[in-house]
mmCIF file of C-alpha atoms and ligand atoms in Angstrom:
data_model
loop_
_atom_site.group_PDB
_atom_site.id
_atom_site.type_symbol
_atom_site.label_atom_id
_atom_site.label_comp_id
_atom_site.label_asym_id
_atom_site.label_seq_id
_atom_site.Cartn_x
_atom_site.Cartn_y
_atom_site.Cartn_z
ATOM 1 C CA THR A 1 2.795 -4.967 -3.130
ATOM 2 C CA GLY A 2 5.240 -2.665 -4.988
ATOM 3 C CA LYS A 3 8.059 -0.407 -4.098
ATOM 4 C CA LEU A 4 7.150 3.047 -2.933
ATOM 5 C CA HIS A 5 9.661 5.189 -5.052
ATOM 6 C CA THR A 6 9.031 2.974 -8.215
ATOM 7 C CA VAL A 7 5.259 3.466 -7.783
ATOM 8 C CA ALA A 8 5.688 7.275 -7.226
ATOM 9 C CA LYS A 9 7.868 7.642 -10.302
ATOM 10 C CA ALA A 10 5.330 5.663 -12.423
ATOM 11 C CA ALA A 11 2.605 8.178 -11.042
ATOM 12 C CA GLY A 12 4.793 11.031 -12.419
ATOM 13 C CA LYS A 13 6.214 12.131 -9.098
ATOM 14 C CA THR A 14 10.006 12.892 -8.565
ATOM 15 C CA TYR A 15 10.577 10.700 -5.454
ATOM 16 C CA PHE A 16 9.208 8.871 -2.547
ATOM 17 C CA GLY A 17 11.541 9.193 0.432
ATOM 18 C CA SER A 18 12.267 8.722 4.121
ATOM 19 C CA ALA A 19 14.055 10.787 6.702
ATOM 20 C CA THR A 20 16.826 8.890 8.618
ATOM 21 C CA ASP A 21 19.229 9.748 11.336
ATOM 22 C CA ASN A 22 22.878 8.831 12.111
ATOM 23 C CA PRO A 23 22.327 6.506 15.236
ATOM 24 C CA GLU A 24 20.137 4.392 13.088
ATOM 25 C CA LEU A 25 22.786 3.605 10.658
ATOM 26 C CA THR A 26 24.312 0.867 12.647
ATOM 27 C CA ASP A 27 21.075 -1.160 12.348
ATOM 28 C CA SER A 28 21.727 -3.398 9.487
ATOM 29 C CA PRO A 29 18.296 -4.632 8.833
ATOM 30 C CA TYR A 30 17.034 -1.036 8.986
ATOM 31 C CA VAL A 31 19.702 0.149 6.560
ATOM 32 C CA ALA A 32 19.009 -2.646 4.185
ATOM 33 C CA ILE A 33 15.383 -1.503 3.738
ATOM 34 C CA LEU A 34 16.396 2.153 3.696
ATOM 35 C CA SER A 35 19.068 1.460 1.003
ATOM 36 C CA ASP A 36 16.588 0.104 -1.469
ATOM 37 C CA ASN A 37 16.298 2.919 -3.761
ATOM 38 C CA THR A 38 13.218 1.415 -5.597
ATOM 39 C CA MET A 39 11.576 1.837 -2.096
ATOM 40 C CA PHE A 40 13.094 5.241 -1.106
ATOM 41 C CA GLY A 41 14.517 7.396 -3.869
ATOM 42 C CA GLN A 42 15.145 10.240 -1.436
ATOM 43 C CA ILE A 43 16.625 10.725 2.055
ATOM 44 C CA THR A 44 16.320 13.617 4.442
ATOM 45 C CA PRO A 45 18.782 13.970 7.453
ATOM 46 C CA GLY A 46 16.548 14.011 10.489
ATOM 47 C CA ASN A 47 18.840 15.873 12.747
ATOM 48 C CA SER A 48 22.582 16.043 11.583
ATOM 49 C CA TRP A 49 22.336 19.026 9.186
ATOM 50 C CA LYS A 50 20.554 21.179 11.786
ATOM 51 C CA TRP A 51 22.247 24.344 13.162
ATOM 52 C CA ASP A 52 23.189 22.723 16.613
ATOM 53 C CA ALA A 53 24.815 19.882 14.724
ATOM 54 C CA THR A 54 26.661 21.829 12.081
ATOM 55 C CA GLU A 55 27.745 25.033 13.740
ATOM 56 C CA PRO A 56 27.804 24.330 17.537
ATOM 57 C CA SER A 57 30.047 27.354 18.142
ATOM 58 C CA ARG A 58 30.131 30.451 16.027
ATOM 59 C CA GLY A 59 32.061 29.974 12.924
ATOM 60 C CA THR A 60 33.098 26.377 13.664
ATOM 61 C CA PHE A 61 31.391 23.971 11.284
ATOM 62 C CA THR A 62 31.285 20.247 11.640
ATOM 63 C CA PHE A 63 30.043 17.950 8.880
ATOM 64 C CA THR A 64 31.128 14.532 9.977
ATOM 65 C CA ALA A 65 27.710 13.274 10.933
ATOM 66 C CA GLY A 66 25.996 15.186 8.104
ATOM 67 C CA ASP A 67 28.502 13.739 5.598
ATOM 68 C CA ALA A 68 27.576 10.138 6.675
ATOM 69 C CA ILE A 69 24.016 10.925 5.431
ATOM 70 C CA LEU A 70 25.476 12.268 2.217
ATOM 71 C CA SER A 71 27.583 9.105 1.680
ATOM 72 C CA LEU A 72 24.651 6.932 2.265
ATOM 73 C CA ALA A 73 22.372 8.773 -0.218
ATOM 74 C CA GLN A 74 25.296 8.837 -2.822
ATOM 75 C CA LYS A 75 26.002 5.169 -2.388
ATOM 76 C CA ASN A 76 22.425 4.341 -2.947
ATOM 77 C CA SER A 77 21.841 6.925 -5.735
ATOM 78 C CA GLN A 78 19.157 8.614 -3.585
ATOM 79 C CA LEU A 79 18.136 12.383 -3.859
ATOM 80 C CA LEU A 80 18.663 14.433 -0.746
ATOM 81 C CA ARG A 81 16.635 17.231 0.916
ATOM 82 C CA GLY A 82 18.679 19.487 2.922
ATOM 83 C CA HIS A 83 17.081 20.024 6.330
ATOM 84 C CA ASN A 84 17.519 22.880 7.574
ATOM 85 C CA CYS A 85 19.238 26.328 7.505
ATOM 86 C CA VAL A 86 17.124 28.516 9.787
ATOM 87 C CA TRP A 87 14.771 27.231 12.539
ATOM 88 C CA TYR A 88 13.886 28.294 16.082
ATOM 89 C CA ASN A 89 14.668 24.823 17.432
ATOM 90 C CA GLN A 90 17.683 22.803 17.961
ATOM 91 C CA LEU A 91 19.553 26.085 17.832
ATOM 92 C CA PRO A 92 22.868 26.230 19.744
ATOM 93 C CA SER A 93 22.696 28.544 22.778
ATOM 94 C CA TRP A 94 25.274 30.901 21.266
ATOM 95 C CA VAL A 95 22.517 31.961 18.850
ATOM 96 C CA THR A 96 19.722 32.023 21.087
ATOM 97 C CA SER A 97 21.447 33.797 23.972
ATOM 98 C CA GLY A 98 23.938 35.960 22.098
ATOM 99 C CA ASN A 99 21.834 39.168 22.189
ATOM 100 C CA PHE A 100 23.218 40.013 18.749
ATOM 101 C CA ASP A 101 22.232 43.254 17.099
ATOM 102 C CA ALA A 102 20.322 43.058 13.647
ATOM 103 C CA ALA A 103 23.417 43.584 11.538
ATOM 104 C CA THR A 104 25.396 40.905 13.473
ATOM 105 C CA LEU A 105 22.563 38.342 13.427
ATOM 106 C CA GLN A 106 21.943 38.875 9.775
ATOM 107 C CA SER A 107 25.576 38.245 9.015
ATOM 108 C CA ILE A 108 25.362 35.123 11.238
ATOM 109 C CA ILE A 109 22.413 33.738 9.289
ATOM 110 C CA THR A 110 24.233 34.469 5.979
ATOM 111 C CA THR A 111 27.394 32.748 7.095
ATOM 112 C CA HIS A 112 25.404 29.739 8.428
ATOM 113 C CA CYS A 113 23.205 29.267 5.302
ATOM 114 C CA SER A 114 25.837 29.911 2.770
ATOM 115 C CA THR A 115 28.368 27.631 4.482
ATOM 116 C CA ILE A 116 26.051 24.603 5.081
ATOM 117 C CA VAL A 117 24.317 24.951 1.639
ATOM 118 C CA GLY A 118 27.745 25.507 0.012
ATOM 119 C CA HIS A 119 29.247 22.401 1.729
ATOM 120 C CA TYR A 120 26.531 20.320 0.104
ATOM 121 C CA LYS A 121 26.469 22.240 -3.260
ATOM 122 C CA GLY A 122 25.450 20.069 -5.992
ATOM 123 C CA ASP A 123 24.380 17.222 -3.646
ATOM 124 C CA THR A 124 20.782 18.153 -2.957
ATOM 125 C CA TYR A 125 17.531 18.265 -4.920
ATOM 126 C CA SER A 126 16.097 20.892 -2.378
ATOM 127 C CA TRP A 127 16.652 22.543 0.859
ATOM 128 C CA ASP A 128 14.359 23.597 3.799
ATOM 129 C CA VAL A 129 15.968 26.951 3.984
ATOM 130 C CA VAL A 130 13.407 28.255 6.561
ATOM 131 C CA ASN A 131 11.659 25.896 8.884
ATOM 132 C CA GLU A 132 8.471 26.586 10.897
ATOM 133 C CA PRO A 133 8.304 30.413 10.601
ATOM 134 C CA PHE A 134 4.580 30.710 11.774
ATOM 135 C CA ASN A 135 2.410 30.065 14.791
ATOM 136 C CA ASP A 136 -0.668 28.031 14.150
ATOM 137 C CA ASP A 137 -2.852 31.198 14.092
ATOM 138 C CA GLY A 138 -0.820 32.501 11.262
ATOM 139 C CA THR A 139 1.106 35.106 13.116
ATOM 140 C CA TRP A 140 4.969 35.016 12.843
ATOM 141 C CA ARG A 141 6.773 32.883 15.499
ATOM 142 C CA THR A 142 8.537 35.277 17.825
ATOM 143 C CA ASP A 143 11.903 33.471 17.804
ATOM 144 C CA VAL A 144 15.373 35.042 17.946
ATOM 145 C CA PHE A 145 15.251 35.729 14.268
ATOM 146 C CA TYR A 146 11.967 37.634 14.043
ATOM 147 C CA ASN A 147 12.549 39.423 17.327
ATOM 148 C CA THR A 148 15.775 40.673 16.016
ATOM 149 C CA LEU A 149 15.242 41.047 12.188
ATOM 150 C CA ASN A 150 11.423 41.087 11.745
ATOM 151 C CA THR A 151 10.450 39.168 8.603
ATOM 152 C CA SER A 152 13.647 40.183 6.728
ATOM 153 C CA TYR A 153 15.566 36.986 7.983
ATOM 154 C CA VAL A 154 13.648 34.917 5.528
ATOM 155 C CA ALA A 155 15.031 36.674 2.525
ATOM 156 C CA THR A 156 18.452 36.784 4.033
ATOM 157 C CA ALA A 157 18.428 33.050 4.390
ATOM 158 C CA LEU A 158 16.996 32.387 0.925
ATOM 159 C CA ASN A 159 19.441 34.766 -0.830
ATOM 160 C CA ALA A 160 22.466 33.180 1.015
ATOM 161 C CA ALA A 161 21.333 29.686 0.066
ATOM 162 C CA LYS A 162 20.803 30.724 -3.590
ATOM 163 C CA SER A 163 24.353 32.214 -3.716
ATOM 164 C CA ALA A 164 25.810 29.090 -2.285
ATOM 165 C CA ASP A 165 24.000 26.724 -4.624
ATOM 166 C CA SER A 166 22.076 28.219 -7.553
ATOM 167 C CA ALA A 167 20.525 24.785 -8.614
ATOM 168 C CA THR A 168 19.037 23.375 -5.432
ATOM 169 C CA LYS A 169 15.249 24.252 -4.797
ATOM 170 C CA LEU A 170 14.799 26.624 -1.931
ATOM 171 C CA TYR A 171 11.893 25.701 0.281
ATOM 172 C CA ILE A 172 10.040 27.164 3.287
ATOM 173 C CA ASN A 173 8.670 24.289 5.381
ATOM 174 C CA ASP A 174 6.010 24.165 8.020
ATOM 175 C CA TYR A 175 3.355 22.063 9.786
ATOM 176 C CA ASN A 176 -0.326 22.451 10.061
ATOM 177 C CA ILE A 177 -0.468 23.950 6.514
ATOM 178 C CA GLU A 178 -2.017 20.716 5.017
ATOM 179 C CA THR A 179 -5.485 22.199 4.695
ATOM 180 C CA ALA A 180 -6.940 25.749 4.353
ATOM 181 C CA GLY A 181 -6.636 27.985 7.503
ATOM 182 C CA ALA A 182 -4.933 30.901 8.921
ATOM 183 C CA LYS A 183 -1.532 29.329 8.862
ATOM 184 C CA SER A 184 -1.869 28.305 5.120
ATOM 185 C CA THR A 185 -3.009 31.762 4.242
ATOM 186 C CA ALA A 186 -0.002 33.309 6.099
ATOM 187 C CA MET A 187 2.447 30.960 4.163
ATOM 188 C CA GLN A 188 0.679 31.936 0.818
ATOM 189 C CA ASN A 189 1.028 35.656 1.740
ATOM 190 C CA LEU A 190 4.723 34.997 2.433
ATOM 191 C CA VAL A 191 5.251 33.354 -0.838
ATOM 192 C CA LYS A 192 3.469 36.138 -2.709
ATOM 193 C CA SER A 193 5.528 38.844 -1.031
ATOM 194 C CA LEU A 194 8.797 37.020 -1.606
ATOM 195 C CA LYS A 195 7.901 36.671 -5.285
ATOM 196 C CA SER A 196 6.968 40.183 -5.682
ATOM 197 C CA ALA A 197 10.337 41.261 -4.170
ATOM 198 C CA GLY A 198 12.308 39.047 -6.459
ATOM 199 C CA THR A 199 13.604 36.749 -3.558
ATOM 200 C CA PRO A 200 14.270 33.304 -4.636
ATOM 201 C CA ILE A 201 11.700 30.805 -3.532
ATOM 202 C CA ASP A 202 10.887 27.574 -5.319
ATOM 203 C CA GLY A 203 8.612 25.517 -3.003
ATOM 204 C CA VAL A 204 6.582 25.077 0.029
ATOM 205 C CA GLY A 205 7.183 22.018 2.200
ATOM 206 C CA VAL A 206 4.087 20.681 3.880
ATOM 207 C CA GLN A 207 5.335 18.642 6.738
ATOM 208 C CA GLY A 208 2.361 16.349 7.284
ATOM 209 C CA HIS A 209 2.623 15.349 10.929
ATOM 210 C CA LEU A 210 -0.975 14.096 11.173
ATOM 211 C CA ILE A 211 -3.306 12.245 13.445
ATOM 212 C CA VAL A 212 -5.244 9.054 12.606
ATOM 213 C CA GLY A 213 -8.903 9.781 11.923
ATOM 214 C CA GLU A 214 -8.251 13.543 11.460
ATOM 215 C CA VAL A 215 -7.043 13.597 7.842
ATOM 216 C CA SER A 216 -8.959 15.143 5.008
ATOM 217 C CA SER A 217 -8.162 15.891 1.312
ATOM 218 C CA MET A 218 -5.273 18.358 1.005
ATOM 219 C CA THR A 219 -5.702 18.839 -2.743
ATOM 220 C CA SER A 220 -7.293 22.297 -2.865
ATOM 221 C CA ASN A 221 -4.755 23.635 -0.385
ATOM 222 C CA LEU A 222 -1.802 22.312 -2.147
ATOM 223 C CA ALA A 223 -3.199 23.766 -5.316
ATOM 224 C CA ALA A 224 -3.548 27.130 -3.712
ATOM 225 C CA PHE A 225 0.248 27.002 -3.024
ATOM 226 C CA THR A 226 1.261 25.879 -6.578
ATOM 227 C CA ALA A 227 -1.016 28.516 -8.155
ATOM 228 C CA LEU A 228 1.519 31.101 -6.749
ATOM 229 C CA GLY A 229 4.270 29.543 -8.915
ATOM 230 C CA VAL A 230 6.027 27.328 -6.421
ATOM 231 C CA GLU A 231 6.071 23.531 -6.192
ATOM 232 C CA VAL A 232 5.046 21.688 -3.044
ATOM 233 C CA ALA A 233 6.294 18.573 -1.355
ATOM 234 C CA ILE A 234 5.129 16.483 1.516
ATOM 235 C CA THR A 235 8.257 16.590 3.544
ATOM 236 C CA GLU A 236 7.657 14.937 6.892
ATOM 237 C CA LEU A 237 4.635 12.655 6.745
ATOM 238 C CA ASP A 238 3.688 10.394 9.747
ATOM 239 C CA ILE A 239 0.082 9.755 11.066
ATOM 240 C CA ARG A 240 0.098 9.093 14.707
ATOM 241 C CA MET A 241 -2.410 7.359 17.026
ATOM 242 C CA THR A 242 -3.037 7.012 20.653
ATOM 243 C CA LEU A 243 -1.625 3.761 21.786
ATOM 244 C CA PRO A 244 -2.164 0.913 22.017
ATOM 245 C CA ALA A 245 -2.569 0.282 18.333
ATOM 246 C CA THR A 246 -5.546 -1.758 17.135
ATOM 247 C CA ALA A 247 -6.616 -3.319 13.896
ATOM 248 C CA ALA A 248 -9.236 -0.591 13.611
ATOM 249 C CA LEU A 249 -6.687 2.090 14.035
ATOM 250 C CA TYR A 250 -4.312 0.557 11.585
ATOM 251 C CA ALA A 251 -7.230 0.247 9.067
ATOM 252 C CA GLN A 252 -8.073 3.998 9.512
ATOM 253 C CA GLN A 253 -4.348 4.841 9.232
ATOM 254 C CA LYS A 254 -4.226 3.034 5.890
ATOM 255 C CA THR A 255 -7.189 5.190 4.631
ATOM 256 C CA ASP A 256 -5.438 8.414 5.988
ATOM 257 C CA TYR A 257 -2.122 7.700 4.233
ATOM 258 C CA GLN A 258 -4.090 7.051 1.120
ATOM 259 C CA THR A 259 -5.819 10.338 1.519
ATOM 260 C CA VAL A 260 -2.511 12.273 1.779
ATOM 261 C CA ILE A 261 -0.821 10.520 -1.167
ATOM 262 C CA SER A 262 -3.779 10.923 -3.436
ATOM 263 C CA SER A 263 -3.907 14.679 -2.458
ATOM 264 C CA CYS A 264 -0.327 14.878 -3.689
ATOM 265 C CA GLN A 265 -1.059 12.809 -6.681
ATOM 266 C CA ALA A 266 -3.939 15.109 -7.710
ATOM 267 C CA VAL A 267 -1.614 18.140 -7.952
ATOM 268 C CA ALA A 268 0.970 17.965 -10.672
ATOM 269 C CA GLU A 269 3.371 20.388 -8.856
ATOM 270 C CA CYS A 270 3.323 18.232 -5.736
ATOM 271 C CA ILE A 271 6.581 16.629 -6.616
ATOM 272 C CA GLY A 272 7.228 14.178 -3.923
ATOM 273 C CA VAL A 273 6.515 12.597 -0.538
ATOM 274 C CA THR A 274 8.857 12.011 2.409
ATOM 275 C CA ILE A 275 7.940 10.048 5.493
ATOM 276 C CA TRP A 276 9.638 11.135 8.735
ATOM 277 C CA ASP A 277 11.355 7.800 8.996
ATOM 278 C CA TYR A 278 9.752 4.598 7.686
ATOM 279 C CA THR A 279 9.490 2.557 10.941
ATOM 280 C CA ASP A 280 7.968 3.115 14.397
ATOM 281 C CA LYS A 281 11.415 1.858 15.714
ATOM 282 C CA TYR A 282 12.897 5.294 15.044
ATOM 283 C CA SER A 283 9.860 7.533 14.950
ATOM 284 C CA TRP A 284 10.198 10.885 16.854
ATOM 285 C CA VAL A 285 6.473 10.597 17.896
ATOM 286 C CA PRO A 286 6.509 8.700 21.239
ATOM 287 C CA ALA A 287 9.176 10.988 22.578
ATOM 288 C CA THR A 288 7.240 14.136 21.554
ATOM 289 C CA PHE A 289 3.559 13.310 21.965
ATOM 290 C CA SER A 290 2.949 11.523 25.212
ATOM 291 C CA GLY A 291 0.922 8.281 24.814
ATOM 292 C CA GLN A 292 1.075 8.409 20.975
ATOM 293 C CA GLY A 293 2.915 6.520 18.337
ATOM 294 C CA GLY A 294 2.486 3.904 15.631
ATOM 295 C CA ALA A 295 2.841 6.670 13.041
ATOM 296 C CA CYS A 296 4.936 5.068 10.390
ATOM 297 C CA PRO A 297 4.180 2.580 7.606
ATOM 298 C CA TRP A 298 6.444 -0.080 9.049
ATOM 299 C CA ASP A 299 6.177 -1.222 12.640
ATOM 300 C CA ALA A 300 8.954 -1.413 15.234
ATOM 301 C CA SER A 301 9.867 -4.941 13.906
ATOM 302 C CA LEU A 302 10.394 -3.527 10.421
ATOM 303 C CA LEU A 303 7.188 -5.229 9.116
ATOM 304 C CA LYS A 304 4.882 -3.292 6.728
ATOM 305 C CA LYS A 305 1.619 -2.123 8.221
ATOM 306 C CA PRO A 306 -1.693 -1.661 6.277
ATOM 307 C CA ALA A 307 -0.554 1.939 5.858
ATOM 308 C CA PHE A 308 1.914 0.701 3.368
ATOM 309 C CA ASP A 309 -0.847 -0.446 1.075
ATOM 310 C CA GLY A 310 -2.596 2.842 1.624
ATOM 311 C CA ILE A 311 0.474 4.693 0.186
ATOM 312 C CA VAL A 312 0.556 2.370 -2.826
ATOM 313 C CA ASN A 313 -3.070 2.985 -3.498
ATOM 314 C CA GLY A 314 -2.825 6.525 -3.283
ATOM 315 C CA PHE A 315 -0.562 6.961 -6.261
HETATM 316 C C1 LIG B 1 12.643 16.054 14.953
HETATM 317 C C2 LIG B 1 13.526 14.825 14.888
HETATM 318 O O1 LIG B 1 12.946 13.701 14.188
HETATM 319 C C3 LIG B 1 13.924 14.412 16.407
HETATM 320 O O2 LIG B 1 14.893 13.302 16.286
HETATM 321 C C4 LIG B 1 14.427 15.586 17.138
HETATM 322 O O3 LIG B 1 14.658 15.183 18.478
HETATM 323 C C5 LIG B 1 13.543 16.844 17.115
HETATM 324 O O4 LIG B 1 13.273 17.054 15.665
HETATM 325 N N1 LIG B 1 9.570 19.127 12.380
HETATM 326 C C6 LIG B 1 10.776 19.175 11.792
HETATM 327 C C7 LIG B 1 11.839 18.153 12.117
HETATM 328 O O5 LIG B 1 11.053 20.054 10.933
HETATM 329 O O6 LIG B 1 13.138 18.741 12.063
HETATM 330 C C8 LIG B 1 11.588 17.573 13.535
HETATM 331 O O7 LIG B 1 12.555 16.457 13.615
HETATM 332 C C9 LIG B 1 10.149 17.030 13.613
HETATM 333 C C10 LIG B 1 9.157 18.166 13.525
#
């Protein structure tokens, strides 16, 4: 049935990968599959590089958990995506409740981004420098960063990341930008304005948190991003269903995974695909979307589902 990274490479892509998280690394059967770099040529840390994990109090950085993910990827010769520098969620309260003025918050962003990207200098293929800046209607998310700095925080973060590691590819990452719509248009406008201002931007991350039966071709929308001179990646793919799972839902899920992969395959500058963990055992879906789950290509017993063949077929 093939190995996903090998199949992706043979199809001209840079990687096929998976997110993982520190608590899972004590699960030997799980780690054995994750560590097969013909299956997964790339790893994304699911939580341990986020702001609350890396700078829990101002100016105090902790990389113990983050470095465990780095060690795993290095041991297995897997690429790494940094995730993430600036996001409204999983922020320590000192950031959200600090009531900082614009100059101070700008300096806090610069310090955070340059320190974490600098810590992993040379270790990453790419970084989600800014995560989820937009609302679904294409307006800016009114988080602490936008409320204090307007849109300028995006360039501040990108410039800090660029200074810290000039070789890693700098991404903006969001969900519900898989197909055309107000949010995709907003992301395209942001890329255009960053490019015209000379701000470093290399890619758009399309998360891909999708729903079984509601997946359609992403090809033209991905091409609209790459036409602006950036690469794209599918960064957090999972396709959830309302439980209980049935054979019919699994069959539809296989089709839906294939649709996503073939959309990436159709766009040369769609450079890789990452699933948001490979097994339902560790999926974030059930805890986030009540009554839903079954979103990953491997089930909770670490057995492949029909979705696995959908991925292979898509490349
Ligand atoms: C999720 C993690 O998987 C969970 O463990 C955590 O509790 C919440 O965050 N978009 C993102 C990811 O960019 O960082 C999120 O990860 C899933 C949605």
